[in-house]
Amino acid sequence: MSKYTASTPQLLLSRKLSLLLLLLLIFTCCSAFTNTALPEFSPGYAGRLSTEPEQQQTLKLSLPPIYSEADIRPTSPITLPEAPPTNETAQATEPAEPTPEATAPAEPAEAAPAEPAEPATAALAVPTAYSANTGFKSYMDYRVLTNPRTGQYALQQKAYTDEQGFRIYDGCYMVALGTYYAQSVGQRFRITLEGGRSFMAITGDIKSDAHTDSLHQHRQGNIVEFIVDQRRISKTCRRMGDMSYAGFSGRIISIEKIL
């Protein structure tokens, strides 16, 4: 054995001291760690908190706050920027400017022209026998009415001749009738033919009673005699002596006097 070799009791003592120092070092480190990192779990620290209120209050003040001032600051309301009004919103909120049509006073509506009232008429008897109502319609030339002192002549000065040679006064065909139907010139009638044609007539002359039947309605079946310009009627009408060939064919169905 070397002279530097330690004895067994010394080695054991050295090992015990080393182990003790190691445990002391570990304990010291653990105590420092627990005192700084987790002070609330130290029994001694908890006792001091429970027995020393003032120190406990001081310690609470010295501890770092859990919440920052920003966390406990009262929140301010968030103000959003107002969106510009849309066309629909502007139209709904802004009052519409009155148009000239809206501000102008309403004009009274024009009344529709009234249709002319149907004239009052009186139906006169028409012969039904063919011999008294043949449908023949003779004519006379207006130039035979030459007396300027008569109503016949005065009416002819205001009449005109149409394209078929008929004399027209105020839209009516000028005719001569017996005294059963007319007693003076200027009387108006509505005459209807069996073919369905109806026309307005005005007396431009009165037939002599000597030239009509006993009732003064016709002469040999001729009831209506047209007043014409003989130089302008058709050749057929002139040759036949009958104005029925100018579009007035048919027997007479009715004669109504305009009242």
mmCIF file of C-alpha atoms in Angstrom:
data_model
loop_
_atom_site.group_PDB
_atom_site.id
_atom_site.type_symbol
_atom_site.label_atom_id
_atom_site.label_comp_id
_atom_site.label_asym_id
_atom_site.label_seq_id
_atom_site.Cartn_x
_atom_site.Cartn_y
_atom_site.Cartn_z
ATOM 1 C CA MET A 1 0.000 0.000 0.000
ATOM 2 C CA SER A 2 1.159 3.532 -0.888
ATOM 3 C CA LYS A 3 1.724 6.067 1.709
ATOM 4 C CA TYR A 4 -0.785 8.398 0.092
ATOM 5 C CA THR A 5 -3.655 6.011 0.382
ATOM 6 C CA ALA A 6 -6.260 7.129 2.930
ATOM 7 C CA SER A 7 -7.642 4.872 5.551
ATOM 8 C CA THR A 8 -11.176 3.575 5.395
ATOM 9 C CA PRO A 9 -12.584 5.747 8.229
ATOM 10 C CA GLN A 10 -11.280 8.892 6.605
ATOM 11 C CA LEU A 11 -12.816 8.015 3.285
ATOM 12 C CA LEU A 12 -16.143 7.411 4.877
ATOM 13 C CA LEU A 13 -15.992 10.724 6.645
ATOM 14 C CA SER A 14 -15.085 12.557 3.482
ATOM 15 C CA ARG A 15 -17.937 10.968 1.623
ATOM 16 C CA LYS A 16 -20.399 11.915 4.375
ATOM 17 C CA LEU A 17 -19.204 15.483 4.346
ATOM 18 C CA SER A 18 -19.465 15.659 0.580
ATOM 19 C CA LEU A 19 -22.969 14.196 0.620
ATOM 20 C CA LEU A 20 -23.975 16.595 3.383
ATOM 21 C CA LEU A 21 -22.606 19.564 1.472
ATOM 22 C CA LEU A 22 -24.424 18.384 -1.660
ATOM 23 C CA LEU A 23 -27.722 18.063 0.197
ATOM 24 C CA LEU A 24 -27.183 21.479 1.749
ATOM 25 C CA LEU A 25 -26.494 22.947 -1.640
ATOM 26 C CA ILE A 26 -29.628 21.332 -3.125
ATOM 27 C CA PHE A 27 -31.720 22.520 -0.219
ATOM 28 C CA THR A 28 -30.356 26.033 -0.554
ATOM 29 C CA CYS A 29 -31.118 26.113 -4.257
ATOM 30 C CA CYS A 30 -34.630 24.767 -3.739
ATOM 31 C CA SER A 31 -35.297 27.312 -0.978
ATOM 32 C CA ALA A 32 -34.133 30.167 -3.168
ATOM 33 C CA PHE A 33 -36.253 28.913 -6.061
ATOM 34 C CA THR A 34 -39.411 28.547 -4.020
ATOM 35 C CA ASN A 35 -38.954 31.908 -2.232
ATOM 36 C CA THR A 36 -38.636 33.844 -5.495
ATOM 37 C CA ALA A 37 -40.820 31.981 -7.961
ATOM 38 C CA LEU A 38 -43.703 30.784 -5.759
ATOM 39 C CA PRO A 39 -43.798 32.877 -2.592
ATOM 40 C CA GLU A 40 -47.456 32.140 -1.934
ATOM 41 C CA PHE A 41 -46.734 28.425 -1.339
ATOM 42 C CA SER A 42 -44.115 29.020 1.358
ATOM 43 C CA PRO A 43 -45.520 28.148 4.786
ATOM 44 C CA GLY A 44 -43.588 30.847 6.513
ATOM 45 C CA TYR A 45 -44.673 33.409 3.982
ATOM 46 C CA ALA A 46 -48.300 32.379 4.352
ATOM 47 C CA GLY A 47 -48.006 32.705 8.118
ATOM 48 C CA ARG A 48 -46.609 36.153 7.827
ATOM 49 C CA LEU A 49 -49.496 37.140 5.533
ATOM 50 C CA SER A 50 -52.060 35.846 7.970
ATOM 51 C CA THR A 51 -50.483 37.479 11.041
ATOM 52 C CA GLU A 52 -49.370 40.809 9.580
ATOM 53 C CA PRO A 53 -52.268 42.624 7.821
ATOM 54 C CA GLU A 54 -50.274 45.763 7.102
ATOM 55 C CA GLN A 55 -47.447 43.786 5.553
ATOM 56 C CA GLN A 56 -50.039 41.787 3.611
ATOM 57 C CA GLN A 57 -51.525 45.017 2.244
ATOM 58 C CA THR A 58 -48.061 46.296 1.384
ATOM 59 C CA LEU A 59 -47.238 43.064 -0.333
ATOM 60 C CA LYS A 60 -50.420 43.222 -2.382
ATOM 61 C CA LEU A 61 -49.507 46.683 -3.549
ATOM 62 C CA SER A 62 -45.995 45.585 -4.429
ATOM 63 C CA LEU A 63 -47.127 42.618 -6.493
ATOM 64 C CA PRO A 64 -47.459 43.216 -10.231
ATOM 65 C CA PRO A 65 -51.113 43.755 -11.248
ATOM 66 C CA ILE A 66 -52.813 40.966 -13.099
ATOM 67 C CA TYR A 67 -54.648 43.454 -15.380
ATOM 68 C CA SER A 68 -53.140 46.532 -16.982
ATOM 69 C CA GLU A 69 -54.673 49.983 -16.911
ATOM 70 C CA ALA A 70 -55.697 49.511 -20.500
ATOM 71 C CA ASP A 71 -57.729 46.475 -19.501
ATOM 72 C CA ILE A 72 -59.695 48.291 -16.812
ATOM 73 C CA ARG A 73 -60.024 51.630 -18.687
ATOM 74 C CA PRO A 74 -63.696 52.325 -19.462
ATOM 75 C CA THR A 75 -64.360 51.596 -23.098
ATOM 76 C CA SER A 76 -65.467 54.428 -25.346
ATOM 77 C CA PRO A 77 -68.229 53.856 -27.874
ATOM 78 C CA ILE A 78 -67.040 53.023 -31.349
ATOM 79 C CA THR A 79 -68.118 55.603 -33.882
ATOM 80 C CA LEU A 80 -68.526 54.230 -37.382
ATOM 81 C CA PRO A 81 -68.210 56.588 -40.353
ATOM 82 C CA GLU A 82 -71.567 57.447 -41.844
ATOM 83 C CA ALA A 83 -72.109 55.966 -45.258
ATOM 84 C CA PRO A 84 -73.055 58.461 -47.997
ATOM 85 C CA PRO A 85 -76.786 58.355 -48.734
ATOM 86 C CA THR A 86 -77.755 56.345 -51.761
ATOM 87 C CA ASN A 87 -80.096 57.565 -54.467
ATOM 88 C CA GLU A 88 -83.013 55.655 -52.942
ATOM 89 C CA THR A 89 -82.314 57.091 -49.463
ATOM 90 C CA ALA A 90 -81.978 60.588 -50.845
ATOM 91 C CA GLN A 91 -85.217 60.269 -52.717
ATOM 92 C CA ALA A 92 -86.962 58.955 -49.591
ATOM 93 C CA THR A 93 -85.627 61.675 -47.244
ATOM 94 C CA GLU A 94 -85.462 64.714 -49.488
ATOM 95 C CA PRO A 95 -88.830 66.258 -50.357
ATOM 96 C CA ALA A 96 -89.513 66.186 -54.060
ATOM 97 C CA GLU A 97 -89.525 69.567 -55.737
ATOM 98 C CA PRO A 98 -92.964 70.425 -57.087
ATOM 99 C CA THR A 99 -93.121 70.319 -60.853
ATOM 100 C CA PRO A 100 -94.773 73.110 -62.845
ATOM 101 C CA GLU A 101 -97.550 70.710 -63.745
ATOM 102 C CA ALA A 102 -98.180 69.937 -60.064
ATOM 103 C CA THR A 103 -98.185 73.594 -58.956
ATOM 104 C CA ALA A 104 -100.263 74.875 -61.837
ATOM 105 C CA PRO A 105 -103.967 75.062 -61.059
ATOM 106 C CA ALA A 106 -105.920 72.272 -62.614
ATOM 107 C CA GLU A 107 -107.717 73.359 -65.703
ATOM 108 C CA PRO A 108 -111.348 72.410 -65.901
ATOM 109 C CA ALA A 109 -111.839 69.446 -68.160
ATOM 110 C CA GLU A 110 -113.410 70.321 -71.430
ATOM 111 C CA ALA A 111 -116.812 68.841 -71.740
ATOM 112 C CA ALA A 112 -117.198 66.453 -74.632
ATOM 113 C CA PRO A 113 -119.342 67.904 -77.380
ATOM 114 C CA ALA A 114 -122.831 66.688 -76.906
ATOM 115 C CA GLU A 115 -124.249 64.665 -79.715
ATOM 116 C CA PRO A 116 -127.075 66.421 -81.494
ATOM 117 C CA ALA A 117 -130.386 65.369 -80.094
ATOM 118 C CA GLU A 118 -132.673 63.392 -82.356
ATOM 119 C CA PRO A 119 -135.220 65.833 -83.749
ATOM 120 C CA ALA A 120 -138.820 65.344 -82.843
ATOM 121 C CA THR A 121 -140.811 63.991 -85.749
ATOM 122 C CA ALA A 122 -144.398 63.216 -86.716
ATOM 123 C CA ALA A 123 -145.055 60.209 -88.969
ATOM 124 C CA LEU A 124 -147.381 60.890 -91.866
ATOM 125 C CA ALA A 125 -149.439 58.282 -93.722
ATOM 126 C CA VAL A 126 -148.024 56.870 -96.933
ATOM 127 C CA PRO A 127 -150.208 55.084 -99.521
ATOM 128 C CA THR A 128 -149.655 51.346 -99.569
ATOM 129 C CA ALA A 129 -151.363 50.562 -102.871
ATOM 130 C CA TYR A 130 -148.916 50.243 -105.708
ATOM 131 C CA SER A 131 -150.987 52.495 -107.938
ATOM 132 C CA ALA A 132 -150.630 55.277 -105.358
ATOM 133 C CA ASN A 133 -147.003 54.536 -104.475
ATOM 134 C CA THR A 134 -145.109 53.188 -107.480
ATOM 135 C CA GLY A 135 -141.668 54.424 -106.450
ATOM 136 C CA PHE A 136 -141.497 56.740 -109.466
ATOM 137 C CA LYS A 137 -139.764 60.062 -108.578
ATOM 138 C CA SER A 138 -140.182 62.794 -111.148
ATOM 139 C CA TYR A 139 -138.129 65.997 -111.322
ATOM 140 C CA MET A 140 -138.546 69.696 -112.094
ATOM 141 C CA ASP A 141 -135.889 72.229 -113.074
ATOM 142 C CA TYR A 142 -135.311 74.956 -110.493
ATOM 143 C CA ARG A 143 -135.263 77.624 -113.186
ATOM 144 C CA VAL A 144 -139.045 77.481 -113.521
ATOM 145 C CA LEU A 145 -139.286 79.210 -110.119
ATOM 146 C CA THR A 146 -138.922 82.750 -111.375
ATOM 147 C CA ASN A 147 -141.122 84.859 -109.117
ATOM 148 C CA PRO A 148 -138.720 86.737 -106.806
ATOM 149 C CA ARG A 149 -141.525 87.549 -104.377
ATOM 150 C CA THR A 150 -142.052 83.878 -103.431
ATOM 151 C CA GLY A 151 -140.359 81.734 -100.809
ATOM 152 C CA GLN A 152 -139.536 79.175 -103.494
ATOM 153 C CA TYR A 153 -137.383 81.670 -105.353
ATOM 154 C CA ALA A 154 -135.695 82.929 -102.148
ATOM 155 C CA LEU A 155 -134.641 79.418 -101.144
ATOM 156 C CA GLN A 156 -133.177 78.716 -104.568
ATOM 157 C CA GLN A 157 -130.861 81.698 -104.193
ATOM 158 C CA LYS A 158 -129.279 79.980 -101.177
ATOM 159 C CA ALA A 159 -129.177 76.462 -102.618
ATOM 160 C CA TYR A 160 -126.533 74.784 -104.770
ATOM 161 C CA THR A 161 -126.365 71.914 -107.266
ATOM 162 C CA ASP A 162 -124.434 68.726 -106.354
ATOM 163 C CA GLU A 163 -122.537 66.474 -108.753
ATOM 164 C CA GLN A 164 -125.670 64.490 -109.681
ATOM 165 C CA GLY A 165 -127.732 67.594 -110.466
ATOM 166 C CA PHE A 166 -129.787 67.663 -107.219
ATOM 167 C CA ARG A 167 -130.481 71.049 -105.634
ATOM 168 C CA ILE A 168 -129.286 71.085 -102.005
ATOM 169 C CA TYR A 169 -130.264 73.522 -99.259
ATOM 170 C CA ASP A 170 -128.714 73.292 -95.775
ATOM 171 C CA GLY A 171 -127.809 69.605 -96.325
ATOM 172 C CA CYS A 172 -131.306 68.651 -97.475
ATOM 173 C CA TYR A 173 -132.537 67.586 -100.907
ATOM 174 C CA MET A 174 -135.061 70.085 -102.284
ATOM 175 C CA VAL A 175 -138.382 68.429 -103.226
ATOM 176 C CA ALA A 176 -141.980 69.257 -104.067
ATOM 177 C CA LEU A 177 -144.791 67.560 -102.066
ATOM 178 C CA GLY A 178 -148.586 67.652 -102.047
ATOM 179 C CA THR A 179 -150.448 69.656 -99.476
ATOM 180 C CA TYR A 180 -151.218 66.513 -97.460
ATOM 181 C CA TYR A 181 -147.560 66.568 -96.353
ATOM 182 C CA ALA A 182 -146.496 70.227 -96.637
ATOM 183 C CA GLN A 183 -148.390 73.517 -96.540
ATOM 184 C CA SER A 184 -145.444 75.862 -97.098
ATOM 185 C CA VAL A 185 -141.896 75.897 -98.397
ATOM 186 C CA GLY A 186 -138.994 75.325 -96.020
ATOM 187 C CA GLN A 187 -140.563 72.412 -94.130
ATOM 188 C CA ARG A 188 -138.235 69.476 -93.458
ATOM 189 C CA PHE A 189 -138.871 65.735 -93.701
ATOM 190 C CA ARG A 190 -137.095 62.416 -93.289
ATOM 191 C CA ILE A 191 -137.997 60.100 -96.157
ATOM 192 C CA THR A 192 -137.178 56.375 -96.079
ATOM 193 C CA LEU A 193 -137.189 54.096 -99.114
ATOM 194 C CA GLU A 194 -137.895 50.369 -99.209
ATOM 195 C CA GLY A 195 -134.261 49.706 -100.142
ATOM 196 C CA GLY A 196 -133.292 51.051 -96.707
ATOM 197 C CA ARG A 197 -131.988 54.430 -97.798
ATOM 198 C CA SER A 198 -133.113 57.396 -95.721
ATOM 199 C CA PHE A 199 -132.501 61.057 -96.619
ATOM 200 C CA MET A 200 -133.427 64.520 -95.392
ATOM 201 C CA ALA A 201 -135.611 66.673 -97.629
ATOM 202 C CA ILE A 202 -136.904 70.246 -97.590
ATOM 203 C CA THR A 203 -139.877 71.573 -99.535
ATOM 204 C CA GLY A 204 -138.728 73.924 -102.250
ATOM 205 C CA ASP A 205 -142.154 73.928 -103.852
ATOM 206 C CA ILE A 206 -145.748 72.814 -103.117
ATOM 207 C CA LYS A 207 -147.710 70.737 -105.609
ATOM 208 C CA SER A 208 -150.994 72.151 -106.727
ATOM 209 C CA ASP A 209 -154.047 70.306 -105.426
ATOM 210 C CA ALA A 210 -155.214 70.081 -108.983
ATOM 211 C CA HIS A 211 -152.216 67.927 -109.788
ATOM 212 C CA THR A 212 -152.697 65.419 -106.954
ATOM 213 C CA ASP A 213 -155.257 62.867 -105.835
ATOM 214 C CA SER A 214 -158.168 63.573 -103.559
ATOM 215 C CA LEU A 215 -155.984 63.293 -100.464
ATOM 216 C CA HIS A 216 -153.331 65.436 -102.115
ATOM 217 C CA GLN A 217 -150.639 62.821 -101.510
ATOM 218 C CA HIS A 218 -149.541 61.796 -104.998
ATOM 219 C CA ARG A 219 -150.146 62.070 -108.728
ATOM 220 C CA GLN A 220 -150.369 58.721 -110.547
ATOM 221 C CA GLY A 221 -148.255 57.054 -107.893
ATOM 222 C CA ASN A 222 -145.592 59.795 -107.814
ATOM 223 C CA ILE A 223 -145.308 61.154 -104.240
ATOM 224 C CA VAL A 224 -141.923 62.899 -104.192
ATOM 225 C CA GLU A 225 -140.736 65.235 -106.958
ATOM 226 C CA PHE A 226 -137.057 66.322 -106.878
ATOM 227 C CA ILE A 227 -135.942 69.856 -107.789
ATOM 228 C CA VAL A 228 -132.825 69.621 -109.962
ATOM 229 C CA ASP A 229 -130.599 71.351 -112.454
ATOM 230 C CA GLN A 230 -131.850 69.514 -115.538
ATOM 231 C CA ARG A 231 -128.660 70.251 -117.465
ATOM 232 C CA ARG A 232 -126.530 68.303 -114.932
ATOM 233 C CA ILE A 233 -128.570 65.186 -114.234
ATOM 234 C CA SER A 234 -127.613 61.890 -115.892
ATOM 235 C CA LYS A 235 -128.816 60.983 -119.380
ATOM 236 C CA THR A 236 -130.674 58.001 -117.933
ATOM 237 C CA CYS A 237 -132.598 60.126 -115.462
ATOM 238 C CA ARG A 238 -133.367 62.671 -118.188
ATOM 239 C CA ARG A 239 -134.543 60.022 -120.648
ATOM 240 C CA MET A 240 -136.595 58.075 -118.060
ATOM 241 C CA GLY A 241 -137.846 61.218 -116.313
ATOM 242 C CA ASP A 242 -137.138 59.440 -113.003
ATOM 243 C CA MET A 243 -134.492 60.401 -110.423
ATOM 244 C CA SER A 244 -134.704 56.907 -108.953
ATOM 245 C CA TYR A 245 -131.827 56.046 -111.309
ATOM 246 C CA ALA A 246 -129.562 58.433 -109.369
ATOM 247 C CA GLY A 247 -129.509 56.142 -106.315
ATOM 248 C CA PHE A 248 -133.037 56.626 -104.975
ATOM 249 C CA SER A 249 -134.755 53.490 -106.222
ATOM 250 C CA GLY A 250 -137.612 51.861 -104.337
ATOM 251 C CA ARG A 251 -141.055 52.696 -103.092
ATOM 252 C CA ILE A 252 -141.507 55.129 -100.236
ATOM 253 C CA ILE A 253 -141.883 53.412 -96.884
ATOM 254 C CA SER A 254 -142.300 56.378 -94.537
ATOM 255 C CA ILE A 255 -142.381 60.161 -94.432
ATOM 256 C CA GLU A 256 -141.644 61.852 -91.096
ATOM 257 C CA LYS A 257 -142.149 65.569 -90.631
ATOM 258 C CA ILE A 258 -139.485 67.312 -88.537
ATOM 259 C CA LEU A 259 -141.256 69.345 -85.886
#
